[in-house]
CSV table of C-alpha atoms in Angstrom, one decimal:
chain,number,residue,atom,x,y,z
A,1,UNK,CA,15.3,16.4,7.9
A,2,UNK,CA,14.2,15.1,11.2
A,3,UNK,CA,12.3,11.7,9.9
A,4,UNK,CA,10.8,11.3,13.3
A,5,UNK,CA,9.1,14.3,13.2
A,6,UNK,CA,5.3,14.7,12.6
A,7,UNK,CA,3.7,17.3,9.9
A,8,UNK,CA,0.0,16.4,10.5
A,9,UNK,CA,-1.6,14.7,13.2
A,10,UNK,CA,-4.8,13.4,14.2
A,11,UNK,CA,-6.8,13.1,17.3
A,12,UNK,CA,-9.4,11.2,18.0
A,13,UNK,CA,-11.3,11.8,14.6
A,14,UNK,CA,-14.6,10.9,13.9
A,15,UNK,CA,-17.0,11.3,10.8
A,16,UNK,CA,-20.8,10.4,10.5
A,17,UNK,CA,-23.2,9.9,7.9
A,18,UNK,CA,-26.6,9.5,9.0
A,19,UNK,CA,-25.5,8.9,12.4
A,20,UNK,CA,-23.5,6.1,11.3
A,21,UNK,CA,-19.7,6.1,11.5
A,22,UNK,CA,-17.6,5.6,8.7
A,23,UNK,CA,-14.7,7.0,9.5
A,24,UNK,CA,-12.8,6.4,13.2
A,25,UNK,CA,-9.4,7.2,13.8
A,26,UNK,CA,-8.4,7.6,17.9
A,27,UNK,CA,-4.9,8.8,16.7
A,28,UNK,CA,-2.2,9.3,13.1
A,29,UNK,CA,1.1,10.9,13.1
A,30,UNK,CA,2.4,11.5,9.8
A,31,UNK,CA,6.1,11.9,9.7
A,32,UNK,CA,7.7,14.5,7.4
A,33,UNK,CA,8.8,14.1,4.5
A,34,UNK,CA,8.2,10.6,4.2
A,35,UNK,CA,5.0,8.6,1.8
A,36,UNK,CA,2.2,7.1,3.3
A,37,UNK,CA,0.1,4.9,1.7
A,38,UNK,CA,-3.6,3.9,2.8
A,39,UNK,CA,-4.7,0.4,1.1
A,40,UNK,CA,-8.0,-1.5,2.4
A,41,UNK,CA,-11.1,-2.9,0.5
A,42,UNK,CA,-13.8,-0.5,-1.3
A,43,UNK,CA,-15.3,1.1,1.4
A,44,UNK,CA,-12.9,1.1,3.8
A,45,UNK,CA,-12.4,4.8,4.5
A,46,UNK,CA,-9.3,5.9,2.4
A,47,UNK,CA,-11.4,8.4,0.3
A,48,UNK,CA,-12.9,10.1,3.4
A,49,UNK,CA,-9.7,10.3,5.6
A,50,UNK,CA,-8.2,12.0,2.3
A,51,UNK,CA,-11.0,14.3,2.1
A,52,UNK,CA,-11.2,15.1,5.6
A,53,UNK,CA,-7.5,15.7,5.8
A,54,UNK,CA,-7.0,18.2,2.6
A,55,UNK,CA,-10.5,19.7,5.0
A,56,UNK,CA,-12.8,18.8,1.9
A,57,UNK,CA,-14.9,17.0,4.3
A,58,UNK,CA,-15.7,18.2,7.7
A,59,UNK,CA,-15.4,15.6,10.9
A,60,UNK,CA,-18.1,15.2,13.4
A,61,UNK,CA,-15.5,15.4,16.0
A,62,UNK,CA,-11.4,15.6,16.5
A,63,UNK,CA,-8.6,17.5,16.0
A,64,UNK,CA,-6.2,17.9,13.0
A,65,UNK,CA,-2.8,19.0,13.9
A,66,UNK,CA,-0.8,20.8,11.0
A,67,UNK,CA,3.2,21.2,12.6
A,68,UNK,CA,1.7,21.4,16.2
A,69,UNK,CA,-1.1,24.2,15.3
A,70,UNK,CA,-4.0,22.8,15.9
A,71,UNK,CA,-6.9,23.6,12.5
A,72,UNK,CA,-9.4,25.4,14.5
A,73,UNK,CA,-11.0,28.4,12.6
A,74,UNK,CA,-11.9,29.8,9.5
A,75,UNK,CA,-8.2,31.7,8.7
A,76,UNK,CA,-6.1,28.6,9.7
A,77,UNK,CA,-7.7,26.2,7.9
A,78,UNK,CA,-7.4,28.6,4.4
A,79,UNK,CA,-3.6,28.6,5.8
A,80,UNK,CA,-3.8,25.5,6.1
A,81,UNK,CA,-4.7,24.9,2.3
A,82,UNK,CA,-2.4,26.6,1.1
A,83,UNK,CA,0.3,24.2,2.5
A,84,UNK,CA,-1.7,21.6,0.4
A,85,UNK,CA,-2.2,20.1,-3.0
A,86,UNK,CA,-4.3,17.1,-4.2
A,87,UNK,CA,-5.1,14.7,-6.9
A,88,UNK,CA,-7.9,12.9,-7.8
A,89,UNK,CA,-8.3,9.8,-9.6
A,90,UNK,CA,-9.8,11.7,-12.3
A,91,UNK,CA,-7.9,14.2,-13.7
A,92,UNK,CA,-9.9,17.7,-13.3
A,93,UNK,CA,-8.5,20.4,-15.4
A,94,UNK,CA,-9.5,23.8,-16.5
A,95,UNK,CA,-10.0,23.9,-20.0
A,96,UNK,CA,-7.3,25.5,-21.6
A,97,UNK,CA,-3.5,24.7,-21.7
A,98,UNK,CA,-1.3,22.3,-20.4
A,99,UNK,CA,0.7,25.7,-19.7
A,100,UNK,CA,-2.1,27.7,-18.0
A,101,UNK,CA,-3.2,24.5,-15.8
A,102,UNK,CA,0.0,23.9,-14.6
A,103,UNK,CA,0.5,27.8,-13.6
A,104,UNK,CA,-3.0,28.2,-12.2
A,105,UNK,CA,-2.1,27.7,-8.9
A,106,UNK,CA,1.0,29.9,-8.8
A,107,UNK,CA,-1.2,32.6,-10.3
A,108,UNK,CA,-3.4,32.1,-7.3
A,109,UNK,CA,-0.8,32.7,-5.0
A,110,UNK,CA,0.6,35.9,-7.1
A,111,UNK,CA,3.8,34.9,-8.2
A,112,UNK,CA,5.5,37.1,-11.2
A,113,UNK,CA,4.7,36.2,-14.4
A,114,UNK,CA,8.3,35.5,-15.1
A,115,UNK,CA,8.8,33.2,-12.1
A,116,UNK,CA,5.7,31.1,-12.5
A,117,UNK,CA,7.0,30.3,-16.5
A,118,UNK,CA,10.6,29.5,-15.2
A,119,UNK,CA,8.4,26.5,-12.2
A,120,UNK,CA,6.3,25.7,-14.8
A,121,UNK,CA,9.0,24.6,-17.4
A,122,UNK,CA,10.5,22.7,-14.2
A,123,UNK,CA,7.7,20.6,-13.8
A,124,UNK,CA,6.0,20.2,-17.2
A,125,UNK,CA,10.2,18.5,-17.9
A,126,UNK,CA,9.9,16.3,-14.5
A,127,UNK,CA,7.0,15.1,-15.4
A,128,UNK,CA,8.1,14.5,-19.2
A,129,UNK,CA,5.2,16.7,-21.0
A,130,UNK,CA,7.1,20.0,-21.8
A,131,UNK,CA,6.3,18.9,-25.6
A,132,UNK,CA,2.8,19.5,-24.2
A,133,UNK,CA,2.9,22.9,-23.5
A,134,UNK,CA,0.9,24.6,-25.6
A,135,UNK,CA,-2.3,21.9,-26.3
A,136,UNK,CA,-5.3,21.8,-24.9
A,137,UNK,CA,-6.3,19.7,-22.0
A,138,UNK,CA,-9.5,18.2,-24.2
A,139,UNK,CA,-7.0,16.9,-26.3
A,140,UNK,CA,-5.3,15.3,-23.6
A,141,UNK,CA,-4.3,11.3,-23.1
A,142,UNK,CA,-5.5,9.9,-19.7
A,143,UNK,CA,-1.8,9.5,-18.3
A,144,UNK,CA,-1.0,13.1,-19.9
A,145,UNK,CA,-3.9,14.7,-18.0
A,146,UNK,CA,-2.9,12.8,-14.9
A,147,UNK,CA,0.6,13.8,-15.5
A,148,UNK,CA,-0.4,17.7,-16.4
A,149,UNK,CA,-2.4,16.9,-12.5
A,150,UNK,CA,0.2,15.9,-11.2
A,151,UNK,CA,2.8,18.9,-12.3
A,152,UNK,CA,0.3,20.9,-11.1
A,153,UNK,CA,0.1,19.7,-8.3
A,154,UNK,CA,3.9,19.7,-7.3
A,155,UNK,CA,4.5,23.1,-8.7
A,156,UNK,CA,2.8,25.0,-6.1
A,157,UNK,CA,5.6,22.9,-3.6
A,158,UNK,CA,3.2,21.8,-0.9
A,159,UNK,CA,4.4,20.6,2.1
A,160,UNK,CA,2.0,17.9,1.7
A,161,UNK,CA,0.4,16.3,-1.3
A,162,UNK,CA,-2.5,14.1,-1.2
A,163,UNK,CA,-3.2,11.3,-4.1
A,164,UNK,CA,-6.5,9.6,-4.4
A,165,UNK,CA,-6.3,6.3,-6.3
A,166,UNK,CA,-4.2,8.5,-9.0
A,167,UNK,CA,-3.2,5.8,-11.8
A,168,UNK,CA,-6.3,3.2,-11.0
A,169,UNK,CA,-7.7,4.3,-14.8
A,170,UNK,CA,-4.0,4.0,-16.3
A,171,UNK,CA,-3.3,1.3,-18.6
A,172,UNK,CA,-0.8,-1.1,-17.2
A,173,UNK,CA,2.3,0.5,-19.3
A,174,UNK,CA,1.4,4.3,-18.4
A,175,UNK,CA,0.9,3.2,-14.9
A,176,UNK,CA,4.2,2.1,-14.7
A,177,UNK,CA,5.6,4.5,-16.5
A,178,UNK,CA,4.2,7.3,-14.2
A,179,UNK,CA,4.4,5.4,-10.9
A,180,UNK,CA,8.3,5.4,-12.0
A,181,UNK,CA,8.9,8.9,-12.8
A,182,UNK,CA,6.6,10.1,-9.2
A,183,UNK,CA,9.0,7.8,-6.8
A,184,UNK,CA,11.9,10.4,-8.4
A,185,UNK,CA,10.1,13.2,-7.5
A,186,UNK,CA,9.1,12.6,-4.5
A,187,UNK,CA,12.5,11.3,-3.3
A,188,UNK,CA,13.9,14.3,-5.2
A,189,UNK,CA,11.6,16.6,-3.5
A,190,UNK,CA,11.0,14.8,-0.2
A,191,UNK,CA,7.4,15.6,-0.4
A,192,UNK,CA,5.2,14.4,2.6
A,193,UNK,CA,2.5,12.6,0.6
A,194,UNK,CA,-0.6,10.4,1.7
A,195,UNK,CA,-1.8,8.1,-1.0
A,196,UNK,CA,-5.0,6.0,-1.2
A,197,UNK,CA,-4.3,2.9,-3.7
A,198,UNK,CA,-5.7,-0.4,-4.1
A,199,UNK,CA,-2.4,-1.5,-5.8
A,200,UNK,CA,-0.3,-3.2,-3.1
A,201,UNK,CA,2.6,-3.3,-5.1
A,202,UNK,CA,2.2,0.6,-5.9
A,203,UNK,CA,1.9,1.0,-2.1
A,204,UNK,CA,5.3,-1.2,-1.4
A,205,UNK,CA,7.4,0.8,-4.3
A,206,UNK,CA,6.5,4.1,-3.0
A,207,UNK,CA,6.0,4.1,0.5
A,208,UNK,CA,7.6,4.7,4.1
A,209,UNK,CA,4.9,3.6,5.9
A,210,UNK,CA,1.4,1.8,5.3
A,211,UNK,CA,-1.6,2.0,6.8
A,212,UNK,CA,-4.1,-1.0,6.3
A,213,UNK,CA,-7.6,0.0,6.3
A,214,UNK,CA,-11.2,-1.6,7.5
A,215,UNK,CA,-14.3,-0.3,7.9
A,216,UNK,CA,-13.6,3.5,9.1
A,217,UNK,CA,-10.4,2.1,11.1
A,218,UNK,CA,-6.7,1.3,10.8
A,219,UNK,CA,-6.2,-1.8,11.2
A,220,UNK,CA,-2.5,-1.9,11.2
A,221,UNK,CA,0.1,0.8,10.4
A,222,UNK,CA,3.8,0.2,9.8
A,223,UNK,CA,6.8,0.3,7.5
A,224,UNK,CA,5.9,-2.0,4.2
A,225,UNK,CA,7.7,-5.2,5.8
A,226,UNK,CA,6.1,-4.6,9.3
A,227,UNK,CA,2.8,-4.8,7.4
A,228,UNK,CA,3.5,-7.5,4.8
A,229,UNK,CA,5.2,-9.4,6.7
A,230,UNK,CA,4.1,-9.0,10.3
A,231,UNK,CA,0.1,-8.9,10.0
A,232,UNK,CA,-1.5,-8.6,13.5
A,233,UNK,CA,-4.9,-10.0,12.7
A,234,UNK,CA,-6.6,-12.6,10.5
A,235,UNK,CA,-7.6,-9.8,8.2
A,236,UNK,CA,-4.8,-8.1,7.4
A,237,UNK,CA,-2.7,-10.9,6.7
A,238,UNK,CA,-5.5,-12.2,3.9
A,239,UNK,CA,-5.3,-8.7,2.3
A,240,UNK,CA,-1.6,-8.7,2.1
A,241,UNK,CA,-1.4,-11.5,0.5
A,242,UNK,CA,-0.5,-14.5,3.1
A,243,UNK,CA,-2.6,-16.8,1.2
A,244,UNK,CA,-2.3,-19.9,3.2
A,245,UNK,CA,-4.0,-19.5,6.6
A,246,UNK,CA,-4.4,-22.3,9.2
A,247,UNK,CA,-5.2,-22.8,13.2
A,248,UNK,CA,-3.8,-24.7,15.4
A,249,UNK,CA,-2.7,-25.6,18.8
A,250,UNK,CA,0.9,-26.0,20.0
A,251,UNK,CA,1.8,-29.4,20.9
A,252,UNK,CA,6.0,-29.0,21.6
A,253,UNK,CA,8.1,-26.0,22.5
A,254,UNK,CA,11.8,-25.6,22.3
A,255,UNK,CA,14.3,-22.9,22.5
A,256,UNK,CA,12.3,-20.1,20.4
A,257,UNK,CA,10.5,-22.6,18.3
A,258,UNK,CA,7.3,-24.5,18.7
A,259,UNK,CA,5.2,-27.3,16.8
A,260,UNK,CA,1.8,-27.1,16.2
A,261,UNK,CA,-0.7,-29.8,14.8
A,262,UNK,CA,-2.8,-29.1,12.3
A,263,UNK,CA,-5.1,-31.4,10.7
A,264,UNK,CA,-3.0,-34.5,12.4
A,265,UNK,CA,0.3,-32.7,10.5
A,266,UNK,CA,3.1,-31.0,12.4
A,267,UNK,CA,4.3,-28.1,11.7
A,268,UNK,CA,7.2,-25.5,13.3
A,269,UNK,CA,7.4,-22.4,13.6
A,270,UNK,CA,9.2,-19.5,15.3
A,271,UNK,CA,7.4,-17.9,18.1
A,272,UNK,CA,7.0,-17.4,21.9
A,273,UNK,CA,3.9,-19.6,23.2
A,274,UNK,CA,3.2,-22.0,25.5
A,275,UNK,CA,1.7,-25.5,25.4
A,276,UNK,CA,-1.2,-25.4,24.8
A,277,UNK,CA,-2.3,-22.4,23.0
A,278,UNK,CA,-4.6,-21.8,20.0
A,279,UNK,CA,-2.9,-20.2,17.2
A,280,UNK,CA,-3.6,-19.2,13.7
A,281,UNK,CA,-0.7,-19.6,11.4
A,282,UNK,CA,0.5,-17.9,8.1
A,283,UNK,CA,2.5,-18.0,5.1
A,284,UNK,CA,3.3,-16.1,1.7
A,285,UNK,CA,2.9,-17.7,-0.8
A,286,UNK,CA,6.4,-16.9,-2.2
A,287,UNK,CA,8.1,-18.5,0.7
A,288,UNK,CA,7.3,-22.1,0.0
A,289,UNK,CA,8.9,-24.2,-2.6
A,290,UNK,CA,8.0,-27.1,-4.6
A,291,UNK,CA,9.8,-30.2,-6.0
A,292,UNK,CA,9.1,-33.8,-7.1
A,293,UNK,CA,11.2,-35.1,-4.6
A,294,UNK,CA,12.8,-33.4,-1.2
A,295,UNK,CA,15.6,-32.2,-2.6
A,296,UNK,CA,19.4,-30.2,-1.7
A,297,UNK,CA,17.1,-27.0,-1.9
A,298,UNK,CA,15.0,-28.0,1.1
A,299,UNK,CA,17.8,-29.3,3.4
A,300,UNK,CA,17.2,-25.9,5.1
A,301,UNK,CA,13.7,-26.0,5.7
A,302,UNK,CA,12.2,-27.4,8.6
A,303,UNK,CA,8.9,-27.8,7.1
A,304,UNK,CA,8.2,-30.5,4.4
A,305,UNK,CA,4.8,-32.1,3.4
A,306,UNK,CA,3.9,-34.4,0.7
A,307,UNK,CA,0.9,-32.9,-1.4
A,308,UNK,CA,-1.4,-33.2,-4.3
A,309,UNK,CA,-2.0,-30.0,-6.7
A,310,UNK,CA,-5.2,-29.5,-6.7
A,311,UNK,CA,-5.3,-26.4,-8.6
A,312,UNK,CA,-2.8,-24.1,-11.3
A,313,UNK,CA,-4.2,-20.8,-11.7
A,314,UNK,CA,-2.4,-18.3,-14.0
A,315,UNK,CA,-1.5,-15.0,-12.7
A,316,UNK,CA,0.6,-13.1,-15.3
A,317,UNK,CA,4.0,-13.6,-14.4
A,318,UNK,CA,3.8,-16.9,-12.1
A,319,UNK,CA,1.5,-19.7,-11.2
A,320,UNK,CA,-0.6,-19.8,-8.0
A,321,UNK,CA,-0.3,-23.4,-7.2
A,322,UNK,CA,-3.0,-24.3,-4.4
A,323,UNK,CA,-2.2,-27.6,-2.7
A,324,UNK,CA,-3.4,-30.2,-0.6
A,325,UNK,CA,-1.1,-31.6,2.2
A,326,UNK,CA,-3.4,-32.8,4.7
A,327,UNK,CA,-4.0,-29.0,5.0
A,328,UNK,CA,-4.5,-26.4,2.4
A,329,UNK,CA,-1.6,-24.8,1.0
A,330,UNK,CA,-0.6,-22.0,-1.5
A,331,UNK,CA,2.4,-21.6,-3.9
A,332,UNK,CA,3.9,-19.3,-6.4
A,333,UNK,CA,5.9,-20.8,-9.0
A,334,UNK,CA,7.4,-19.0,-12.4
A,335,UNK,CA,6.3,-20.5,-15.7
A,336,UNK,CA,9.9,-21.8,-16.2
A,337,UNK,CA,9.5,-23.7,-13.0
A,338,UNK,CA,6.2,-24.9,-14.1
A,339,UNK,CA,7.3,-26.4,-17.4
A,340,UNK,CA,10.6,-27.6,-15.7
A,341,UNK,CA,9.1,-29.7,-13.5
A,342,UNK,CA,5.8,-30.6,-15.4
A,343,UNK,CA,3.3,-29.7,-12.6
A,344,UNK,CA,0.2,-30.5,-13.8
A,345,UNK,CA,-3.4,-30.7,-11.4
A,346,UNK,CA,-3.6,-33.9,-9.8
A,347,UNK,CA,0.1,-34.2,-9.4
A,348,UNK,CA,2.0,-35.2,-6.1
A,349,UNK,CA,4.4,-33.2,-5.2
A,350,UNK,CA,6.9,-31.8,-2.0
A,351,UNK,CA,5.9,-28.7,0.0
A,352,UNK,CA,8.5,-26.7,2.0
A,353,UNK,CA,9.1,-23.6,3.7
A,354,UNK,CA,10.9,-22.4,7.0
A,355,UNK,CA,9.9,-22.2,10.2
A,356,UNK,CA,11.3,-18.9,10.2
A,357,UNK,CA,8.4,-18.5,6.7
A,358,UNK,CA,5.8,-19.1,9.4
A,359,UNK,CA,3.8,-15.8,11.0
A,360,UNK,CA,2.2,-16.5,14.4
A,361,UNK,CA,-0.5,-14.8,15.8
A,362,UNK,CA,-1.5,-16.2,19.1
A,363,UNK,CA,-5.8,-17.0,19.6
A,364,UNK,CA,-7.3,-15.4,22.9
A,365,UNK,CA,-8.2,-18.3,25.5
């Protein structure tokens, strides 16, 4: 499979409510056979460019593209769906069997009776509920309905599968669980699929390619480290997590490296600026490390600050340790690491991450 080429494409789409725009998207290839996520803030337009793509939703203006045809009449666009499946967050089943929801849409499309028993088998066992065959969907748990959604779903073998936010009401355990067994599938299958989430770890497991969302318009769209790691503008750095933000302006250039001062500290970076220049700075959280004293483990690091914790915050797994160092700072450290080193609030400590830790986007003049 070509991984280049596009399935769906749109053109300069546009969707209105009330004569406002909510929805603005001057152009989106989707590659074949490769997972998409969409993550942004409630409200950001994920819902509606899923709806308007699965053509649930009508644009005000532009053009959708399905494998160069472009959707432009009644009969291409029921063509169209049939090339299509989607999931809700919400699991919405007919009430009857785990069987007969599963074959529904095979029965829609008139496959034999013997046929449609031989898919349905194939996908009730991918998606681990063949023992679920025969009960009710009432009777259903909320990750067995999602799953019996899900088979459904992938049964009819779409070229495309849309998921709306499809494990947000999963407990953590069945989330994972089924988050697991659909990155098989779909790298079984090779299924082009767009996903809304607000999980950005969900989004990094799954995905090929993510598109960061604000107000009706991609902000940035890339592969997961391109995105995570390469933010082009204060806001999608925040929502991908680069916790520590600060401006500056560059006071020393050298042979692809700079320093800039910020808040009468200096700090390098890697990047191609000038003397001079504004620029806002970045860094994940993960990427800086903390000690009582500069140790062997920072000889590397270009960067190191003294600094007083003025906050632990729990998180589950680690410690979000926000900092003071003349400027603000953020780290993650693991609870063994915490208790090793006895950080408590008030505590002075050593900062450090590399210059190469540091993202750079340069300010207009």
């Amino acid at each position: 499979m070509n991984a280049d080429k596009s399935i769906l494409e749109i053109r300069n789409l546009q969707v209105k409510r009330g004569g406002v725009s909510v929805l603005n998207i001057p152009h989106l290839d989707v590659p074949e056979g490769k997972v998409m996520s969409l993550i942004g803030p409630n409200g950001a337009g994920k819902s509606t460019l899923l709806l308007m793509l699965s053509w649930l939703l009508k644009s005000s203006q532009g053009d959708i593209i399905f494998k160069g045809k472009k959707i432009d009449s009644n009969h291409a666009v029921i063509d169209y769906r049939r090339h299509l499946a989607m999931v809700f967050q919400e699991p919405l089943l007919f009430d009857t069997t785990v069987f007969e929801n599963v074959a529904s849409g095979l029965k829609i499309r008139g496959m034999g009776h013997h046929k449609i028993g031989q898919v349905v088998d194939e996908y009730l066992n991918r998606f681990g509920i063949a023992h679920l065959v025969d009960r009710s969907a009432r009777k259903l748990s909320g990750g067995e309905a999602q799953r019996t959604s899900l088979a459904r779903a992938f049964a009819t073998k779409p070229e495309i599968v849309f998921l709306d936010e499809p494990f947000s009401s999963l407990d953590p355990p069945t989330r994972e669980s089924l988050t697991g067994d659909l990155e098989r599938i779909l790298r079984e299958t090779g299924t082009t699929t767009i996903m809304a989430t607000h999980d950005q770890m969900e989004a990094l497991r799954l995905s090929d390619r993510i598109a960061v969302m604000n107000q009706g318009k991609i902000a940035q769209i890339g592969t997961p480290e391109q995105v995570m790691n390469h933010p082009v503008d204060e806001f999608v750095a925040s929502f991908v997590g680069m916790e520590t933000v600060f401006s500056g302006h560059v006071t020393k250039t050298y042979d692809g490296t700079f320093i800039t001062s910020v808040s009468d500290r200096e700090v390098e970076a890697v990047g191609a600026v000038s003397m001079g220049d504004r620029v806002v700075c970045f860094i994940r959280p993960e990427n800086v490390i903390l000690s009582r004293n500069p140790s062997e483990e920072m000889t590397s690091a270009r960067n190191i600050f003294p600094g007083i914790i003025v906050k632990i915050i729990p998180m589950g797994l680690f410690h979000k340790i926000q900092l003071d160092c003349g400027f603000s700072l953020v780290a993650y450290v693991t609870h063994q690491s915490l208790e090793n080193m006895s950080l408590k609030e008030k505590d002075h400590v050593f900062a450090s991450f590399k210059a190469t830790a540091v993202h750079v986007i340069r300010k207009e003049k």
